[in-house]
Coordinates of C-alpha atoms in Angstrom, one line a residue:
Chain C
X1 CA 63.6 -50.4 -12.4
X2 CA 65.6 -47.6 -10.7
X3 CA 64.9 -45.4 -13.7
X4 CA 61.1 -46.2 -13.7
X5 CA 60.4 -45.7 -10.1
X6 CA 61.3 -42.0 -9.7
X7 CA 59.3 -41.2 -12.8
X8 CA 56.2 -42.9 -11.4
X9 CA 56.5 -40.9 -8.3
X10 CA 56.4 -37.6 -10.3
X11 CA 52.8 -38.3 -11.4
X12 CA 50.1 -35.9 -10.0
X13 CA 49.3 -36.5 -6.4
X14 CA 45.8 -38.1 -6.4
X15 CA 46.8 -40.5 -9.1
X16 CA 49.9 -41.4 -7.3
X17 CA 48.1 -42.1 -4.1
X18 CA 45.6 -44.3 -5.8
X19 CA 48.2 -46.3 -7.8
X20 CA 50.5 -46.8 -4.9
X21 CA 47.7 -48.0 -2.7
X22 CA 46.7 -50.4 -5.5
X23 CA 50.3 -51.6 -5.8
X24 CA 50.4 -52.0 -2.0
X25 CA 47.3 -54.1 -2.0
X26 CA 48.6 -56.2 -4.9
X27 CA 52.0 -56.7 -3.2
X28 CA 50.4 -57.7 0.0
X29 CA 48.0 -60.1 -1.6
X30 CA 50.8 -61.7 -3.6
X31 CA 52.9 -62.1 -0.5
X32 CA 50.1 -63.6 1.5
X33 CA 50.1 -66.5 -0.9
X34 CA 52.2 -69.3 0.4
X35 CA 53.4 -71.9 -2.1
X36 CA 50.5 -74.3 -2.5
X37 CA 51.3 -78.0 -1.9
X38 CA 49.2 -78.7 -5.0
X39 CA 52.0 -77.2 -7.0
X40 CA 53.9 -80.5 -6.2
X41 CA 53.0 -83.9 -7.5
X42 CA 53.8 -86.5 -4.9
X43 CA 55.8 -89.3 -6.4
X44 CA 56.8 -91.8 -3.7
X45 CA 57.5 -91.9 0.0
X46 CA 61.3 -91.9 0.6
X47 CA 61.5 -91.8 4.3
X48 CA 59.5 -91.7 7.5
X49 CA 61.0 -90.4 10.7
X50 CA 59.7 -89.6 14.1
X51 CA 58.9 -86.1 13.0
X52 CA 57.2 -86.6 9.7
X53 CA 57.1 -88.2 6.3
X54 CA 59.4 -87.3 3.4
X55 CA 58.2 -87.8 -0.1
X56 CA 59.8 -87.3 -3.5
X57 CA 57.8 -84.9 -5.5
X58 CA 57.8 -83.1 -8.8
X59 CA 57.4 -79.4 -9.0
X60 CA 54.6 -79.0 -11.5
X61 CA 55.8 -75.6 -12.6
X62 CA 59.4 -76.4 -13.3
X63 CA 59.4 -80.2 -13.7
X64 CA 62.2 -80.5 -11.2
X65 CA 62.2 -83.1 -8.4
X66 CA 62.3 -82.1 -4.8
X67 CA 61.9 -83.6 -1.4
X68 CA 58.8 -82.6 0.5
X69 CA 58.6 -83.2 4.2
X70 CA 55.3 -83.2 6.0
X71 CA 55.7 -82.3 9.6
X72 CA 53.6 -84.1 12.1
X73 CA 52.2 -81.1 13.9
X74 CA 50.0 -82.8 16.4
X75 CA 49.3 -79.6 18.3
X76 CA 46.1 -77.8 17.7
X77 CA 44.4 -74.8 19.3
X78 CA 40.9 -75.1 20.7
X79 CA 39.4 -73.7 17.6
X80 CA 41.3 -76.1 15.4
X81 CA 44.1 -73.9 14.0
X82 CA 47.3 -75.9 13.9
X83 CA 49.9 -74.5 16.2
X84 CA 53.1 -75.8 14.7
X85 CA 56.3 -75.1 16.7
X86 CA 57.9 -78.1 15.1
X87 CA 57.7 -76.5 11.6
X88 CA 58.9 -73.1 12.7
X89 CA 61.9 -74.6 14.4
X90 CA 62.8 -77.1 11.7
X91 CA 62.3 -74.6 8.9
X92 CA 64.0 -71.8 10.9
X93 CA 67.1 -74.0 11.6
X94 CA 67.2 -75.1 8.0
X95 CA 66.9 -71.5 6.8
X96 CA 69.7 -70.5 9.1
X97 CA 71.9 -73.0 7.1
X98 CA 71.0 -71.7 3.7
X99 CA 74.0 -71.7 1.4
X100 CA 76.1 -74.1 3.5
X101 CA 77.4 -76.8 1.2
X102 CA 77.1 -79.7 3.6
X103 CA 73.6 -79.1 4.7
X104 CA 70.5 -80.1 2.7
X105 CA 69.0 -76.9 1.3
X106 CA 65.5 -75.7 2.1
X107 CA 63.7 -74.3 -0.9
X108 CA 60.4 -73.2 0.5
X109 CA 57.5 -73.9 2.9
X110 CA 54.3 -74.9 1.2
X111 CA 50.9 -75.0 2.7
X112 CA 47.8 -77.2 2.2
X113 CA 45.0 -74.7 1.8
X114 CA 42.4 -77.1 3.1
X115 CA 44.0 -78.6 6.2
X116 CA 46.4 -75.8 6.9
X117 CA 49.3 -78.4 7.1
X118 CA 52.7 -77.1 6.3
X119 CA 55.3 -78.8 4.2
X120 CA 59.0 -78.1 4.0
X121 CA 60.3 -78.3 0.4
X122 CA 64.0 -79.2 0.1
X123 CA 66.4 -80.2 -2.5
X124 CA 66.3 -83.9 -3.3
X125 CA 69.5 -85.7 -2.4
X126 CA 70.0 -89.4 -1.8
X127 CA 70.4 -92.2 -1.0
X128 CA 71.3 -92.1 2.6
X129 CA 74.6 -93.0 4.0
X130 CA 72.9 -96.0 5.8
X131 CA 72.0 -97.6 2.5
X132 CA 75.6 -97.1 1.2
X133 CA 76.9 -98.8 4.3
X134 CA 74.7 -101.8 3.7
X135 CA 76.9 -102.7 0.8
X136 CA 80.3 -102.6 2.5
X137 CA 82.3 -100.5 5.0
X138 CA 84.4 -97.6 3.8
X139 CA 88.2 -97.7 3.5
X140 CA 90.2 -95.4 5.7
X141 CA 90.8 -92.9 2.9
X142 CA 87.1 -92.9 2.0
X143 CA 86.3 -92.5 5.7
X144 CA 88.7 -89.6 6.0
X145 CA 87.1 -87.9 3.0
X146 CA 83.6 -88.4 4.4
X147 CA 84.5 -87.2 7.9
X148 CA 86.2 -84.1 6.5
X149 CA 83.0 -83.2 4.8
X150 CA 80.8 -84.0 7.8
X151 CA 83.0 -82.2 10.3
X152 CA 83.1 -79.2 7.9
X153 CA 79.3 -79.2 7.6
X154 CA 78.9 -79.5 11.4
X155 CA 81.4 -76.7 12.0
X156 CA 79.4 -74.4 9.8
X157 CA 76.1 -75.6 11.3
X158 CA 77.4 -74.8 14.8
X159 CA 78.6 -71.5 13.6
X160 CA 75.1 -70.5 12.8
X161 CA 74.1 -71.2 16.4
X162 CA 72.2 -74.3 15.6
X163 CA 72.7 -77.8 17.1
X164 CA 71.4 -80.8 15.1
X165 CA 70.9 -83.4 17.9
X166 CA 70.1 -86.3 15.6
X167 CA 73.2 -86.9 13.5
X168 CA 73.2 -90.5 12.2
X169 CA 73.7 -92.3 8.9
X170 CA 69.9 -92.0 8.1
X171 CA 70.2 -88.3 8.3
X172 CA 73.3 -88.0 6.1
X173 CA 72.6 -88.0 2.3
X174 CA 75.0 -89.1 -0.4
X175 CA 75.0 -87.0 -3.5
X176 CA 75.9 -88.4 -7.0
X177 CA 79.4 -86.9 -6.9
X178 CA 80.2 -88.3 -3.4
X179 CA 79.3 -85.1 -1.6
X180 CA 77.6 -85.6 1.8
X181 CA 74.7 -83.5 3.1
X182 CA 73.2 -83.5 6.5
X183 CA 69.4 -83.5 6.7
X184 CA 66.8 -84.4 9.3
X185 CA 66.5 -81.2 11.2
X186 CA 63.4 -82.3 13.1
X187 CA 65.3 -82.2 16.4
X188 CA 67.5 -79.2 15.6
X189 CA 67.4 -76.2 17.9
X190 CA 69.0 -72.9 18.4
X191 CA 71.9 -73.6 20.7
X192 CA 72.1 -70.3 22.5
X193 CA 70.2 -70.9 25.7
X194 CA 73.0 -72.5 27.5
X195 CA 71.8 -74.7 30.2
X196 CA 68.2 -74.8 29.1
X197 CA 68.3 -76.8 25.9
X198 CA 65.0 -78.5 25.5
X199 CA 65.0 -82.2 26.1
X200 CA 61.5 -83.0 25.2
X201 CA 62.0 -83.8 21.5
X202 CA 64.9 -86.1 22.0
X203 CA 62.6 -89.0 22.4
X204 CA 62.3 -89.3 18.6
X205 CA 66.0 -89.4 17.9
X206 CA 68.0 -92.4 17.2
X207 CA 69.3 -93.5 20.6
X208 CA 72.4 -95.3 19.4
X209 CA 74.0 -92.0 18.4
X210 CA 73.2 -90.0 21.5
X211 CA 76.0 -88.5 23.6
X212 CA 76.4 -89.5 27.3
X213 CA 75.2 -86.1 28.4
X214 CA 72.1 -86.4 26.4
X215 CA 71.5 -89.9 27.7
X216 CA 71.6 -88.9 31.3
X217 CA 69.2 -86.1 30.4
X218 CA 71.5 -83.4 31.4
X219 CA 70.1 -79.9 30.7
X220 CA 73.6 -78.7 30.1
X221 CA 74.5 -79.9 26.7
X222 CA 75.4 -78.1 23.5
X223 CA 77.1 -78.7 20.2
X224 CA 79.4 -81.3 21.7
X225 CA 76.6 -83.9 21.4
X226 CA 76.8 -83.6 17.6
X227 CA 80.5 -84.3 17.8
X228 CA 79.9 -87.6 19.7
X229 CA 77.3 -88.6 17.2
X230 CA 79.9 -88.0 14.4
X231 CA 82.3 -90.3 16.3
X232 CA 79.6 -93.0 16.3
X233 CA 79.2 -92.4 12.5
X234 CA 82.9 -92.6 11.9
X235 CA 83.2 -95.9 13.7
X236 CA 80.3 -97.2 11.6
X237 CA 81.8 -96.0 8.4
X238 CA 84.9 -98.1 9.1
X239 CA 83.3 -101.2 10.5
X240 CA 80.0 -101.2 8.6
X241 CA 78.2 -101.9 11.9
X242 CA 76.7 -99.4 14.4
X243 CA 79.1 -98.8 17.2
X244 CA 76.4 -99.1 19.8
X245 CA 73.6 -101.7 19.6
X246 CA 71.7 -101.1 22.8
X247 CA 68.0 -100.9 22.5
X248 CA 67.2 -99.3 25.9
X249 CA 68.6 -96.1 27.4
X250 CA 70.0 -98.0 30.4
X251 CA 71.9 -100.3 28.1
X252 CA 73.1 -97.4 26.1
X253 CA 74.5 -95.7 29.2
X254 CA 76.3 -98.9 30.1
X255 CA 77.8 -99.2 26.6
X256 CA 79.0 -95.6 26.5
X257 CA 80.6 -96.1 30.0
X258 CA 82.2 -99.4 28.8
X259 CA 83.7 -97.5 25.8
X260 CA 84.9 -94.8 28.1
X261 CA 86.7 -97.4 30.3
X262 CA 88.2 -99.0 27.2
X263 CA 89.5 -95.7 25.9
X264 CA 90.9 -94.8 29.4
X265 CA 92.6 -98.1 29.9
X266 CA 93.7 -99.1 26.4
X267 CA 94.0 -95.8 24.7
X268 CA 93.9 -96.0 20.9
X269 CA 94.0 -99.8 21.1
X270 CA 90.4 -99.6 22.4
X271 CA 89.2 -99.9 18.8
X272 CA 91.2 -103.0 18.0
X273 CA 88.1 -105.3 17.9
X274 CA 86.2 -103.4 15.3
X275 CA 88.9 -101.7 13.2
X276 CA 92.3 -103.1 13.5
X277 CA 93.3 -101.6 10.1
X278 CA 92.8 -98.0 11.2
X279 CA 96.0 -95.8 11.4
X280 CA 97.1 -94.4 14.7
X281 CA 96.1 -90.9 13.7
X282 CA 92.7 -92.1 12.7
X283 CA 92.3 -93.7 16.1
X284 CA 93.2 -90.5 17.8
X285 CA 90.5 -88.7 16.0
X286 CA 88.0 -91.4 16.8
X287 CA 88.9 -91.5 20.4
X288 CA 88.7 -87.7 20.6
X289 CA 85.2 -87.5 19.0
X290 CA 84.0 -90.2 21.3
X291 CA 85.4 -88.7 24.5
X292 CA 82.9 -89.4 27.3
X293 CA 83.1 -86.0 28.8
X294 CA 81.7 -83.3 26.5
X295 CA 84.4 -80.8 27.4
X296 CA 87.1 -83.3 26.3
X297 CA 85.8 -83.5 22.8
X298 CA 87.3 -81.3 20.1
X299 CA 85.1 -78.8 18.3
X300 CA 84.5 -79.7 14.6
X301 CA 87.0 -77.0 13.6
X302 CA 89.7 -78.4 16.0
X303 CA 89.1 -82.0 14.9
X304 CA 89.8 -80.9 11.3
X305 CA 93.2 -79.6 12.3
X306 CA 94.3 -83.1 13.4
X307 CA 97.1 -84.6 11.4
X308 CA 94.8 -87.4 10.2
X309 CA 93.2 -84.7 8.0
X310 CA 96.1 -82.4 7.3
X311 CA 98.9 -84.9 6.6
X312 CA 97.5 -87.5 4.3
X313 CA 99.5 -90.7 3.6
X314 CA 102.1 -90.1 6.3
X315 CA 101.5 -93.4 7.9
X316 CA 99.7 -96.6 7.0
X317 CA 99.5 -99.5 9.3
X318 CA 99.5 -98.9 13.1
X319 CA 102.3 -101.4 13.6
X320 CA 104.7 -99.4 11.5
X321 CA 104.3 -96.4 13.7
X322 CA 106.6 -95.6 16.6
X323 CA 105.1 -96.4 20.0
Chain M
X1 CA 63.3 -68.2 -8.3
X2 CA 62.0 -70.9 -5.9
X3 CA 61.8 -68.5 -3.0
X4 CA 58.7 -66.4 -3.2
X5 CA 59.3 -64.8 0.2
X6 CA 62.7 -63.6 -1.0
X7 CA 61.1 -62.2 -4.1
X8 CA 58.8 -60.1 -1.9
X9 CA 61.7 -58.8 0.0
X10 CA 63.4 -57.7 -3.1
X11 CA 60.4 -55.9 -4.2
X12 CA 59.9 -54.0 -1.0
X13 CA 63.5 -53.1 -0.7
X14 CA 63.7 -51.9 -4.3
X15 CA 61.1 -49.3 -4.6
X16 CA 59.8 -48.3 -1.2
X17 CA 62.8 -47.9 0.9
X18 CA 62.5 -44.2 1.0
X19 CA 58.9 -44.3 2.2
X20 CA 59.8 -46.6 5.0
X21 CA 62.5 -44.3 6.2
X22 CA 59.8 -41.6 6.3
X23 CA 57.3 -43.8 8.2
X24 CA 59.9 -44.8 10.7
X25 CA 60.8 -41.2 11.5
X26 CA 57.2 -40.2 12.2
X27 CA 56.0 -39.7 15.7
X28 CA 52.9 -41.9 15.4
X29 CA 55.0 -44.7 14.3
X30 CA 57.4 -44.3 17.2
X31 CA 54.5 -44.4 19.6
X32 CA 53.1 -47.5 18.0
X33 CA 56.4 -49.2 18.2
X34 CA 56.9 -48.2 21.8
X35 CA 53.5 -49.6 22.7
X36 CA 54.3 -52.8 20.9
X37 CA 57.6 -53.2 22.7
X38 CA 55.9 -52.6 26.1
X39 CA 53.3 -55.3 25.3
X40 CA 56.0 -57.7 24.2
X41 CA 57.9 -57.3 27.4
X42 CA 54.8 -57.6 29.6
X43 CA 53.8 -60.8 27.7
X44 CA 57.3 -62.2 28.2
X45 CA 56.9 -61.7 32.0
X46 CA 53.4 -63.2 31.9
X47 CA 54.5 -66.4 30.3
X48 CA 57.9 -66.5 32.0
X49 CA 59.7 -66.6 28.7
X50 CA 63.5 -65.9 28.4
X51 CA 64.7 -62.4 27.7
X52 CA 66.0 -63.7 24.4
X53 CA 62.5 -64.5 23.3
X54 CA 61.4 -60.9 23.8
X55 CA 64.4 -59.6 22.1
X56 CA 63.8 -61.9 19.1
X57 CA 60.1 -60.9 19.0
X58 CA 61.1 -57.2 18.8
X59 CA 63.7 -58.0 16.2
X60 CA 61.0 -59.7 14.1
X61 CA 58.6 -56.8 14.6
X62 CA 61.2 -54.3 13.3
X63 CA 62.4 -56.3 10.4
X64 CA 58.8 -57.1 9.4
X65 CA 58.0 -53.3 9.3
X66 CA 61.2 -52.7 7.3
X67 CA 59.9 -54.9 4.6
X68 CA 56.2 -54.3 4.7
X69 CA 54.0 -51.2 5.1
X70 CA 51.2 -51.1 7.6
X71 CA 48.7 -48.3 7.0
X72 CA 48.4 -45.8 9.8
X73 CA 44.6 -46.2 9.9
X74 CA 45.0 -49.9 10.7
X75 CA 47.8 -49.2 13.1
X76 CA 46.5 -49.8 16.6
X77 CA 45.2 -53.3 16.0
X78 CA 47.6 -54.2 13.2
X79 CA 50.6 -53.5 15.5
X80 CA 49.1 -55.5 18.3
X81 CA 48.3 -58.5 16.0
X82 CA 51.9 -58.3 14.7
X83 CA 53.2 -58.2 18.2
X84 CA 51.2 -61.3 19.2
X85 CA 52.5 -63.1 16.1
X86 CA 56.1 -62.1 16.7
X87 CA 56.0 -63.3 20.3
X88 CA 54.4 -66.5 19.3
X89 CA 56.9 -67.2 16.6
X90 CA 59.8 -66.3 18.9
X91 CA 58.5 -68.6 21.6
X92 CA 58.3 -71.5 19.0
X93 CA 61.9 -71.0 18.2
X94 CA 63.2 -70.5 21.8
X95 CA 60.9 -71.9 24.4
X96 CA 60.3 -75.5 25.5
X97 CA 56.6 -74.8 26.3
X98 CA 54.8 -72.9 23.6
X99 CA 51.4 -71.4 24.6
X100 CA 48.4 -72.0 22.4
X101 CA 47.5 -69.0 20.3
X102 CA 44.3 -68.5 22.3
X103 CA 46.3 -67.9 25.5
X104 CA 47.7 -64.6 24.3
X105 CA 46.0 -61.6 25.9
X106 CA 45.9 -59.0 23.2
X107 CA 44.5 -56.3 25.6
X108 CA 41.7 -54.3 23.9
X109 CA 41.5 -56.7 21.0
X110 CA 40.2 -60.2 20.5
X111 CA 42.0 -61.9 17.7
X112 CA 40.9 -65.4 16.8
X113 CA 43.6 -68.1 16.5
X114 CA 43.2 -68.3 12.8
X115 CA 44.0 -64.6 12.4
X116 CA 47.1 -64.9 14.6
X117 CA 48.2 -67.9 12.7
X118 CA 47.8 -66.1 9.4
X119 CA 49.9 -63.3 10.8
X120 CA 52.5 -65.7 12.0
X121 CA 52.8 -67.2 8.5
X122 CA 53.0 -63.7 7.0
X123 CA 55.9 -62.9 9.4
X124 CA 57.6 -66.1 8.7
X125 CA 57.4 -65.7 4.9
X126 CA 58.3 -62.0 5.0
X127 CA 61.4 -62.8 7.0
X128 CA 62.2 -65.7 4.6
X129 CA 62.0 -68.2 7.6
X130 CA 65.2 -66.8 8.9
X131 CA 64.1 -66.7 12.5
X132 CA 67.5 -67.2 14.1
X133 CA 69.2 -63.9 15.0
X134 CA 72.3 -63.1 17.1
X135 CA 71.3 -61.1 20.2
X136 CA 73.4 -59.5 22.9
X137 CA 72.3 -62.3 25.2
X138 CA 74.5 -64.7 23.1
X139 CA 77.6 -62.8 24.3
X140 CA 76.7 -62.6 28.0
X141 CA 78.0 -66.0 29.0
X142 CA 81.3 -65.3 27.3
X143 CA 81.8 -62.0 29.0
X144 CA 80.6 -63.2 32.4
X145 CA 83.0 -66.2 32.3
X146 CA 85.8 -63.8 31.6
X147 CA 84.9 -61.6 34.6
X148 CA 84.7 -64.6 36.8
X149 CA 88.0 -65.1 38.6
X150 CA 88.1 -68.9 37.9
X151 CA 86.6 -68.9 34.5
X152 CA 89.6 -68.8 32.3
X153 CA 89.8 -68.0 28.6
X154 CA 89.1 -71.6 27.8
X155 CA 85.7 -71.7 29.4
X156 CA 84.8 -68.4 27.8
X157 CA 85.7 -69.8 24.4
X158 CA 83.5 -72.8 24.9
X159 CA 80.5 -70.9 26.0
X160 CA 80.8 -68.5 23.1
X161 CA 80.4 -71.4 20.7

């Protein structure tokens, strides 16, 4: 290509002008074409969230299977043109995470020529961690492995300047080789505008994994909320049951406050009810992730430096550990 | 490749890099860009957007023109349409309240929402949907907390995250 291009430029001027204009037009036209949703054959619906419907689909051109997410736009201009901030933000946040191993990969954005709807095309991973948990809880070693992957993914996610805001077992996918990938970016947002993170979309998120600062509708929250959600996930991995079971925001606030009191008064014994088999180091990690005050929580990178992750098999039962 | 936008980028970068350097150095282009920047800043003020939104819009404007050629003949209106699309996309990324496309005042031009939306999509696909960018504003809280007498290094580190 490098050899051809200079030769082409040496052609006589009029010709060159015409051909480069033609090439320009062609290039522009080809780039105008978004991927068409007709290129995908919808196979089955695999999930429905607050922000859209996800379907398994086959790429007619390659035969490969992908996940296609239709985003509920809902907002239209007066003359009917869809105004889709939801798609821009979700696809923009996913695109910022391209190449990160623990994040589901965006492949493309396809459009429906007739309705103007946009679809996010992603790699197909599954099933969800939720469906895995329905069989039985994880052992401590399995939990440690899962949490290492999840904290690693969230560390990289936060490094891109993105916060997820809806981490829960439905939004964590389990690959065939045991790798975990975070998906469900419908609520993700750039984290940079400290103090003005938008609250409006939180209504669709799973309440039982919301951090205290999100529950009290503080405008001052950042990546720490994802860490709290990971704490909830970790407890659920070990016990098989959601840590919080409240169904209203008020009850949720009460339950998080109760947990805070338990942690303050009982320390690492706070989790005796649900996971008495967990090692002391594991409890320290869990208590850290679930710290009520956001500034007390470790960052994902700091959590991974805890001895529970770095010194495997040092200790087994909590009783055998010095006081 | 599954990423047609990235393919386009590759094309543009490969064989027309030199031409763009030329275009960027021309006086008419500098004027057009200056006008666009002025319009973007005015629009930011009108809607009460954050400064980051304006910065992002200008960043989109520049990286779009690095990848795609706009003919000089089409320039006055094409640059304005591009500016509208860039501000609108930046607002979608950054702002809580996103104005409808018809609310943008394009000055001497009257773009229909469908045209603006097509341009938005062209900007998005040209930039490969990578709409997040690091701006100087991201570093301000970190610096200001360090200047503040009571904001220790710890607080600065947190904000920088």
